[in-house]
mmCIF file of C-alpha atoms in Angstrom:
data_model
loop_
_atom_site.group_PDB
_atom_site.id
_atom_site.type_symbol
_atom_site.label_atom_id
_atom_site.label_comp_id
_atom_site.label_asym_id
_atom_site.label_seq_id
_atom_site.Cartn_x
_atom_site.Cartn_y
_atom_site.Cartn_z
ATOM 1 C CA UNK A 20 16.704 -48.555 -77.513
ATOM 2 C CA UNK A 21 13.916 -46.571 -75.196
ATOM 3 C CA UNK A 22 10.094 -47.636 -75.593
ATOM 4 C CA UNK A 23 8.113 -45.367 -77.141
ATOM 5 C CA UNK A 24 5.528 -43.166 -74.601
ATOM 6 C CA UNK A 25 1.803 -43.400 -76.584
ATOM 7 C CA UNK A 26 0.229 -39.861 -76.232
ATOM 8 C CA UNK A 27 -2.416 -40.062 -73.695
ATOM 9 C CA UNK A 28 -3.795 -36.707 -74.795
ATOM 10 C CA UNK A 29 -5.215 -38.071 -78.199
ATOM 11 C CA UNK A 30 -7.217 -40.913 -76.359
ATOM 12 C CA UNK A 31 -10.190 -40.929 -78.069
ATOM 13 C CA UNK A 32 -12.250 -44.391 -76.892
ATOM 14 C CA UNK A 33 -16.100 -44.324 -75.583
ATOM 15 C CA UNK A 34 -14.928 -44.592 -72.144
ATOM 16 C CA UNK A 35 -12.986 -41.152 -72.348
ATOM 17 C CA UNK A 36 -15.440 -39.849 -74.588
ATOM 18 C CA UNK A 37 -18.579 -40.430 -72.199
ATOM 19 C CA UNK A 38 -16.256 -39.234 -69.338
ATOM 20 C CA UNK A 39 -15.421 -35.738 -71.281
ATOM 21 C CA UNK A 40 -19.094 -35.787 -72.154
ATOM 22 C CA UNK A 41 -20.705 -36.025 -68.029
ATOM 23 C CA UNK A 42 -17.549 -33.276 -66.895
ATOM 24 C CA UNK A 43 -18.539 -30.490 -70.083
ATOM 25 C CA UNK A 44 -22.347 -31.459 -68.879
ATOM 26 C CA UNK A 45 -22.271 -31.441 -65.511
ATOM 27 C CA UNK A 46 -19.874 -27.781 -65.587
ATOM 28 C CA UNK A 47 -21.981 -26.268 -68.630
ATOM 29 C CA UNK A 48 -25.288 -27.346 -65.865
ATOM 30 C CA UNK A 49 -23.208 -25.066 -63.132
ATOM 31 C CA UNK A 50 -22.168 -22.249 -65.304
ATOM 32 C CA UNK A 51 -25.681 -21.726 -66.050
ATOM 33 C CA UNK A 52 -26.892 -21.673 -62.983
ATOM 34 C CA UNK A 53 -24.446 -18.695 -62.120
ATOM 35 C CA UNK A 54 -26.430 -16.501 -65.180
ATOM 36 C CA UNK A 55 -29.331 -17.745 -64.379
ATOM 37 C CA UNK A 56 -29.208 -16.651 -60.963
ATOM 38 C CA UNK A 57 -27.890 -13.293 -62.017
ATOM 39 C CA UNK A 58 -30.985 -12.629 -64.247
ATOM 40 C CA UNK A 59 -33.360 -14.126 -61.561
ATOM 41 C CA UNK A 60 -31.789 -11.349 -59.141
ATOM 42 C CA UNK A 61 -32.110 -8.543 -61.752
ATOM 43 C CA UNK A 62 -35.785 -9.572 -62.089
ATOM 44 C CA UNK A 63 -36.629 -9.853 -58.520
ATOM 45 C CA UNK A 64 -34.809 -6.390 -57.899
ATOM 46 C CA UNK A 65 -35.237 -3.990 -60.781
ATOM 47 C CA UNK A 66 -38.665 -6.012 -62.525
ATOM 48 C CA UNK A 67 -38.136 -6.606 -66.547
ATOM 49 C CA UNK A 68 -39.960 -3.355 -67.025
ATOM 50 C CA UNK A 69 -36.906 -1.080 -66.764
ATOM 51 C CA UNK A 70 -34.972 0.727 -69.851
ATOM 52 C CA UNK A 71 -31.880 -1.246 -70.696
ATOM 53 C CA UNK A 72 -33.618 -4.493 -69.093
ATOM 54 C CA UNK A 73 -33.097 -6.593 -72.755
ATOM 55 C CA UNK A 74 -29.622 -5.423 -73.352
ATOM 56 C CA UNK A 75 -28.698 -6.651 -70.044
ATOM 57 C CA UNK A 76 -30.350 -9.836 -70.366
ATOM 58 C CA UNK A 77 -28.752 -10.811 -73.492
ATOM 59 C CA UNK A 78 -25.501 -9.420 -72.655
ATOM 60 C CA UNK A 79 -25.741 -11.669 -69.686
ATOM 61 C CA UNK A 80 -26.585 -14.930 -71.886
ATOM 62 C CA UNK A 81 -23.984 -14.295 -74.885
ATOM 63 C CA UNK A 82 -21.597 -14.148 -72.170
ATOM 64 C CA UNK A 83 -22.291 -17.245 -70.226
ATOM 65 C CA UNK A 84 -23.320 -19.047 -73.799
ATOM 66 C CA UNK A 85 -19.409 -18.034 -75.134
ATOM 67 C CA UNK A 86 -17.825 -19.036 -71.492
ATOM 68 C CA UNK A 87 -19.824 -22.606 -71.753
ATOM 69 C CA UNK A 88 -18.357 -22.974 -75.504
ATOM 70 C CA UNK A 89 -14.854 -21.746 -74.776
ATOM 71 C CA UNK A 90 -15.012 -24.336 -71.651
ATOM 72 C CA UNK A 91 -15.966 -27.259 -73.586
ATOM 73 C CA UNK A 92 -13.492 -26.355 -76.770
ATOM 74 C CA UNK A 93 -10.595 -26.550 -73.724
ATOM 75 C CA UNK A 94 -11.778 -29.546 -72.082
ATOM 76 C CA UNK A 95 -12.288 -31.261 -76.047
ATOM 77 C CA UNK A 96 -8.274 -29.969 -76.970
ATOM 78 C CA UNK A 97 -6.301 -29.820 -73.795
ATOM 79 C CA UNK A 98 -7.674 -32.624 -71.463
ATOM 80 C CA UNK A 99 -7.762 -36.596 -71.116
ATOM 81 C CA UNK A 100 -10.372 -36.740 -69.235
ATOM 82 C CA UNK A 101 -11.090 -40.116 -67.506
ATOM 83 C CA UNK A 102 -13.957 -40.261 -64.690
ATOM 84 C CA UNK A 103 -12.426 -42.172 -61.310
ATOM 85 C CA UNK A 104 -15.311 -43.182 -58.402
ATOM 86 C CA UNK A 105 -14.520 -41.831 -56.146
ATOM 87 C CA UNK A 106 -14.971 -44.811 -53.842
ATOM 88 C CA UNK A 107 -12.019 -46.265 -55.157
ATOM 89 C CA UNK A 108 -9.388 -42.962 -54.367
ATOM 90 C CA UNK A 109 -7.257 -43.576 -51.472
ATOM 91 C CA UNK A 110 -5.332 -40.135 -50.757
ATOM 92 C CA UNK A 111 -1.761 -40.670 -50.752
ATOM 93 C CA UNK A 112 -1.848 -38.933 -47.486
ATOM 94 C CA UNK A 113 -3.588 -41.731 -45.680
ATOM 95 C CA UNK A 114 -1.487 -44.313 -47.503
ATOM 96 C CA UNK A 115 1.847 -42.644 -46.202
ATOM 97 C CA UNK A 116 0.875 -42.393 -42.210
ATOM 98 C CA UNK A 117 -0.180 -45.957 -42.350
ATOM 99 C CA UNK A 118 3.368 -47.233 -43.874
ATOM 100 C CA UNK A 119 5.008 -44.884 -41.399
ATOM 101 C CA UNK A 120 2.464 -45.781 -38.190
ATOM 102 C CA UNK A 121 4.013 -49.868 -39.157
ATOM 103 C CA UNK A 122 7.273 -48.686 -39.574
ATOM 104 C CA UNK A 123 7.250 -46.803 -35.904
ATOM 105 C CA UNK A 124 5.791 -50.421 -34.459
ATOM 106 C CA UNK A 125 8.555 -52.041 -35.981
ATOM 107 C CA UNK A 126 11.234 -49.931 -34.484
ATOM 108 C CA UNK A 127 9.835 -49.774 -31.260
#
């Protein structure tokens, strides 16, 4: 009889919730800073004086307000997301020259 796989997709514990939680923060904190910029660079160039100046703003903010919130409804239904320090990643890489570096002092 095979053992049953769990569904690590429907993990739902603090730890992976506080995880999700700092990624959808920390990407919804970068996101905005792309709009924002783009406003401060319409500003700086053009003024907020010039026809068409509030439908541009808002267009820009509905659609970086509707990119955050489609983001963070993919991260919430297709992701496990579990935070890792990165301290404690060794690349496989690394692992894989040392085990052959021992094996070429061994044949030699």
């Amino acid at each position: 009889m095979a053992t049953k796989l769990t569904d690590v997709t429907k993990v739902n514990d603090a730890f992976h919730r506080r995880s999700s939680h700092e990624l959808k923060m920390e990407m919804e904190a970068m996101m905005k800073r792309v709009f924002v910029t783009a406003l401060e660079m319409v500003e700086i160039r053009f003024g907020r004086t010039f026809d068409g100046y509030e439908e541009l703003r808002s267009k820009i903010l509905r659609t970086g307000n509707d990119s955050i919130r489609k983001m963070q409804e993919n991260i919430n239904g297709n992701y496990n997301i579990q935070k890792v320090p990165s301290c404690t990643i060794v690349p496989k890489e690394l692992e894989n020259v040392e085990g052959r570096e021992k094996e070429m002092e061994n044949v030699g």
